[in-house]
Short mmCIF file of C-alpha atoms in Angstrom, two decimals:
data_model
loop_
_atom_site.label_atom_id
_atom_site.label_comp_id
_atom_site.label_asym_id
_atom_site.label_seq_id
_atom_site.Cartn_x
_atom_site.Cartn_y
_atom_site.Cartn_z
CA UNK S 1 74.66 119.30 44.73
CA UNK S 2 74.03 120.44 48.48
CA UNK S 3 74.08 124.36 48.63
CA UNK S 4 73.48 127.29 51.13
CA UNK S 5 72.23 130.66 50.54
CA UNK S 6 72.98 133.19 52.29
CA UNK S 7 70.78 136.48 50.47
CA UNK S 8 72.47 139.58 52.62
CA UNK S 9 75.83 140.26 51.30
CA UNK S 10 76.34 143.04 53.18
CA UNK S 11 74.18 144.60 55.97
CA UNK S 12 74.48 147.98 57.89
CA UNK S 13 72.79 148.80 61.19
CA UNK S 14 72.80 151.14 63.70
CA UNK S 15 73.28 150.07 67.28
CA UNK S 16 70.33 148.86 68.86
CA UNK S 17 68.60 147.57 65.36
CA UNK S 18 67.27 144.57 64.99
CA UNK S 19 68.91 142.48 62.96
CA UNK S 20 67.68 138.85 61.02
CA UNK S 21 70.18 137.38 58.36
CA UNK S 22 68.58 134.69 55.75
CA UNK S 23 69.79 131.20 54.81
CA UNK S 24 68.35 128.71 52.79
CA UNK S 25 69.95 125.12 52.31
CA UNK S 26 68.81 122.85 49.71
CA UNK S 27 69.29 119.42 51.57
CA UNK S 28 65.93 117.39 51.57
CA UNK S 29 66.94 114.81 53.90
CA UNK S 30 67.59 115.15 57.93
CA UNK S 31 70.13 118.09 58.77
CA UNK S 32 72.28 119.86 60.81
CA UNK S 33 72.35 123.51 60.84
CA UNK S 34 74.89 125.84 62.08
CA UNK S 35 76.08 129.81 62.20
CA UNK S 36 79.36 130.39 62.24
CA UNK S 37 80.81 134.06 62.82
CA UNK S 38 83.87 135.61 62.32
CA UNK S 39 85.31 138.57 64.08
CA UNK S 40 87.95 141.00 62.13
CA UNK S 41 91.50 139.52 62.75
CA UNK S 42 89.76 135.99 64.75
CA UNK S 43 88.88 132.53 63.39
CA UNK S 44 85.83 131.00 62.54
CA UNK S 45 83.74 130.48 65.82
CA UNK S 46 80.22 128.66 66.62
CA UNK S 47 77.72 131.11 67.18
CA UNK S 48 75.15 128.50 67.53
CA UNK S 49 73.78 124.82 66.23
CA UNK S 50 70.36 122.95 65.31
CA UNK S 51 70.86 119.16 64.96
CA UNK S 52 66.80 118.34 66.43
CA UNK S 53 64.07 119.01 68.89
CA UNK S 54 63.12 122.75 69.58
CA UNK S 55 62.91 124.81 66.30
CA UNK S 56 64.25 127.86 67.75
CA UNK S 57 67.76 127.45 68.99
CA UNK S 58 69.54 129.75 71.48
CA UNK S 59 73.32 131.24 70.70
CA UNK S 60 75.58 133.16 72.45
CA UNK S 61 75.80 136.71 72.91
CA UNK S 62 72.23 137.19 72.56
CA UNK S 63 71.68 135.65 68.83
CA UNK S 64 69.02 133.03 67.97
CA UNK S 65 68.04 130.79 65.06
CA UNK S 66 64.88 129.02 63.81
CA UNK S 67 64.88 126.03 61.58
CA UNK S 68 61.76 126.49 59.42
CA UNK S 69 61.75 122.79 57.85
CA UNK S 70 59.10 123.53 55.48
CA UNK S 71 60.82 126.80 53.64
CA UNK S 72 64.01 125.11 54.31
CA UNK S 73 65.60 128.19 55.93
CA UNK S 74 67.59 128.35 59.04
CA UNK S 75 67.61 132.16 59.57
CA UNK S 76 69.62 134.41 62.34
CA UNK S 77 68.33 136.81 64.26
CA UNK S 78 69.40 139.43 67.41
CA UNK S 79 66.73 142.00 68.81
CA UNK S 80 69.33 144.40 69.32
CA UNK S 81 72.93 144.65 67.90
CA UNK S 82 75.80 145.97 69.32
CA UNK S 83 79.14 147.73 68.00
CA UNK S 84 81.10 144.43 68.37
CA UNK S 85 78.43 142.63 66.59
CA UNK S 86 80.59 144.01 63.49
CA UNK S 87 81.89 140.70 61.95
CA UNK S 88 81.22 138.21 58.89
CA UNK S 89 78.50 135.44 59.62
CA UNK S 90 78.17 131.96 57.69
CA UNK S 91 75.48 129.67 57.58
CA UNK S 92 76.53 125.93 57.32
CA UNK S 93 74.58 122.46 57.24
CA UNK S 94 76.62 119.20 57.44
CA UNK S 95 76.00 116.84 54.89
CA UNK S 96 77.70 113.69 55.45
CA UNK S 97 79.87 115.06 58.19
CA UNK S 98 81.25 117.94 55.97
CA UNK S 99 79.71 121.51 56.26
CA UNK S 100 78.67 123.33 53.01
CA UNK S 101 78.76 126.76 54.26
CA UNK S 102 76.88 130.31 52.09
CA UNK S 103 78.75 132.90 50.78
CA UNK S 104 78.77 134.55 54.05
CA UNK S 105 76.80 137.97 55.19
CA UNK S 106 79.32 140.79 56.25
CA UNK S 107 77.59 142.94 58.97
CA UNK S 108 78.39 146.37 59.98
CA UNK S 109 77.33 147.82 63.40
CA UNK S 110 77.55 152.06 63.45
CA UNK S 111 77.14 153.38 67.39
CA UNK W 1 95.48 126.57 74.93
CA UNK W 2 93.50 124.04 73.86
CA UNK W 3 91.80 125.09 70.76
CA UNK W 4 92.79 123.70 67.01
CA UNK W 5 96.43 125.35 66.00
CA UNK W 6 97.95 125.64 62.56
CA UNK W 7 101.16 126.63 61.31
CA UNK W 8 102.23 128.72 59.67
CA UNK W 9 100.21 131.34 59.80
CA UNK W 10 101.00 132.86 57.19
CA UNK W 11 103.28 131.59 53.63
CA UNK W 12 104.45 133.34 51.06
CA UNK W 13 105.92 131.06 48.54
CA UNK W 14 106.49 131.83 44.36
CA UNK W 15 104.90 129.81 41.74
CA UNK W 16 106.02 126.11 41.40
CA UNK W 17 107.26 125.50 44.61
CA UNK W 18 105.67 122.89 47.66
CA UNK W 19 104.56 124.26 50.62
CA UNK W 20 103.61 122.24 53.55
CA UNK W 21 100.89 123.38 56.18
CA UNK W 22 100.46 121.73 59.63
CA UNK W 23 97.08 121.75 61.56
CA UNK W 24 97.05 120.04 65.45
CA UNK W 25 93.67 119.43 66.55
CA UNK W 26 91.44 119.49 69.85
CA UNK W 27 93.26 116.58 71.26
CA UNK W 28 90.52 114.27 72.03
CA UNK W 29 88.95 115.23 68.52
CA UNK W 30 89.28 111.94 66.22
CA UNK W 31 87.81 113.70 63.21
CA UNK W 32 89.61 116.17 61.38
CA UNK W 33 88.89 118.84 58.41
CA UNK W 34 90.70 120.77 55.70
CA UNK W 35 88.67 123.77 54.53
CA UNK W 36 89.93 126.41 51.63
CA UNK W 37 88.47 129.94 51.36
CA UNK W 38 89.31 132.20 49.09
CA UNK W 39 87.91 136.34 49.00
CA UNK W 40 84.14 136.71 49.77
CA UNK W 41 83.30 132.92 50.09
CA UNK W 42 82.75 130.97 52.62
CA UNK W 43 84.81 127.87 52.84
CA UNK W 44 85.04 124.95 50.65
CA UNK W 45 85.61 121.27 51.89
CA UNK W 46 89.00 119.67 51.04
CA UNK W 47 89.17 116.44 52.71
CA UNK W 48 88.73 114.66 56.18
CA UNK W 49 90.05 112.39 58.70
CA UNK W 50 88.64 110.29 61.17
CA UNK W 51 91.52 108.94 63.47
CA UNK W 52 94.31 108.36 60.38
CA UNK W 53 91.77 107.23 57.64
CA UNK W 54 91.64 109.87 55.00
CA UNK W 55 87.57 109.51 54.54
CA UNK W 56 86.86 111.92 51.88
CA UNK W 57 88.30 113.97 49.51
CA UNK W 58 86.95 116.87 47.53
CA UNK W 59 87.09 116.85 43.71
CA UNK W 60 88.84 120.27 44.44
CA UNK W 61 91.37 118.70 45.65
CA UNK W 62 93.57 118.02 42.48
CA UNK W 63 96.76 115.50 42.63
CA UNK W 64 98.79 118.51 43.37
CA UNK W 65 97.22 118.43 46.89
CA UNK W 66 97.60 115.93 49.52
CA UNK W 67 96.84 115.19 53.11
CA UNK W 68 98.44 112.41 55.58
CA UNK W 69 97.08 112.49 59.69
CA UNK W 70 100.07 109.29 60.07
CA UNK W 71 99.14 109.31 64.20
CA UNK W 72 96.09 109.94 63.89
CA UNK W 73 96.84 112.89 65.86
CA UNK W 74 97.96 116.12 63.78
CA UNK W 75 97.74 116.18 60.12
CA UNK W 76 100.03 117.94 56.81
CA UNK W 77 98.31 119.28 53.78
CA UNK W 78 100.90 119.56 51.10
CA UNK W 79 100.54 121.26 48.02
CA UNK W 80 103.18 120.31 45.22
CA UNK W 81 104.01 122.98 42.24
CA UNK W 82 102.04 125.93 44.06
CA UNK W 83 99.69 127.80 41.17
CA UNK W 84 98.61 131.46 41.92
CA UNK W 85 95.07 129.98 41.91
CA UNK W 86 96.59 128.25 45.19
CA UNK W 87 96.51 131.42 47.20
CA UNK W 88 93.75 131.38 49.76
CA UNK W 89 93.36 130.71 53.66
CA UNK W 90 93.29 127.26 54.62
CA UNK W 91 91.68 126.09 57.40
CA UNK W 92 91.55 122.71 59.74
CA UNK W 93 89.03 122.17 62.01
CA UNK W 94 88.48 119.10 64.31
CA UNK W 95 85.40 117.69 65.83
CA UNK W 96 84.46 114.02 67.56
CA UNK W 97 81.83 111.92 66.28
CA UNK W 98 81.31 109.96 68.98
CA UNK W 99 79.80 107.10 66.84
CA UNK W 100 77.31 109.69 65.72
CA UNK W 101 77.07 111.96 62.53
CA UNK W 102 75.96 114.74 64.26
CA UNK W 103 79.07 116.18 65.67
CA UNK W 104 80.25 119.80 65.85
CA UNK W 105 83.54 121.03 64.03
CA UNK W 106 86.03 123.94 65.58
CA UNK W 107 88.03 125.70 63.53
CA UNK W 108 91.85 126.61 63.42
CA UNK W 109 93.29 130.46 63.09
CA UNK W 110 94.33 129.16 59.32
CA UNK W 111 97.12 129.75 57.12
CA UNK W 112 96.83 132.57 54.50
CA UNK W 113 99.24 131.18 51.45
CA UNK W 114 99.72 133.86 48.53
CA UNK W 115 101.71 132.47 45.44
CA UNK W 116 103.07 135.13 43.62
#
């Protein structure tokens, strides 16, 4: 079966840390790859997408991704966090237009 | 707004009774999603639409559970003799395909249902 992992459950930073959250996907064949992030009290929202070309994809507020094909990881990372960074962020890849999403990785920001 | 909406928000319903959740998508979206996510997961696939063709269905998804999109448009999730394994947020999301597999879905607020 298609799976994600996600290896920080929990992560606390101060403000201005870098930050880089791990996934791994175990999908062999062509994929899409995706970070999803939820604020406290707010739905699920795209935080930013790979489906080809460039390796290192660009998100909003600052966060990027890079699809390593050969370790299979699709990892998050943000040179500097903020405060309202403070949320829960999922990893997804869509395998046959469903997403299998990890466990999830709840970060906490400390000004 | 223009986002995907679901209603209720929130249900509170006691062992062995239905409960019906609603879920109105992006409006040119022709695929739609039902997610489930319980405590410190991330969420698991249910089912999906494209226009009113239900396409898939998870084997999570046990004949207690079922899911109509009759328009094509917004789409029900019902679930029949509610369990207090039941209780969890359910979510919809909605994206286009566009002929393509490589589409993008956006989630709804989702409805929290506890069974007590």
């Amino acid at each position: 079966a298609q799976s994600v992992s996600q290896h920080n459950h929990h992560v606390i930073l101060s403000e201005a840390a870098s930050l880089e959250l791990g996934c791994n996907y175990s999908y062999g064949g062509t994929v899409n790859l995706f970070w999803y992030v939820q604020y406290p009290g707010q739905h699920l929202q795209l935080l930013l997408k790979y489906f080809s070309g460039d390796p290192l994809v660009k998100g909003i507020k600052g966060f990027e991704a890079e699809f390593i094909k050969s370790k299979f990881s699709f990892n998050l990372r943000k040179p500097s966090v903020q405060w309202s960074d403070t949320a829960e962020y999922f990893c997804a890849v869509n395998y046959s237009g469903k997403l299998i999403f990890g466990t999830g990785t709840r970060l906490q920001v400390f000004p | 707004d223009t986002g995907v909406s679901q209603d209720p928000r929130h249900k509170i319903t006691k062992r062995g009774q239905n409960v019906t959740f609603r879920c109105d998508p992006i409006s040119e979206h022709n695929r739609l999603y039902w997610y489930r996510q319980t405590l410190g997961q991330g969420p698991e696939f249910l089912t999906y639409f494209q226009n009113e063709a239900q396409l898939e269905k998870s084997r999570l998804l046990s004949d207690r559970f079922s899911a109509e999109r009759p328009k094509g448009s917004f789409s029900t999730l019902e679930i029949q003799r509610t369990e207090q394994g039941d209780s969890a947020m359910y979510l919809c999301a909605s994206s286009s395909s566009r002929g393509s597999s490589t589409d993008t879905q956006y989630f709804g607020p989702g409805t929290r249902l506890t069974v007590l």
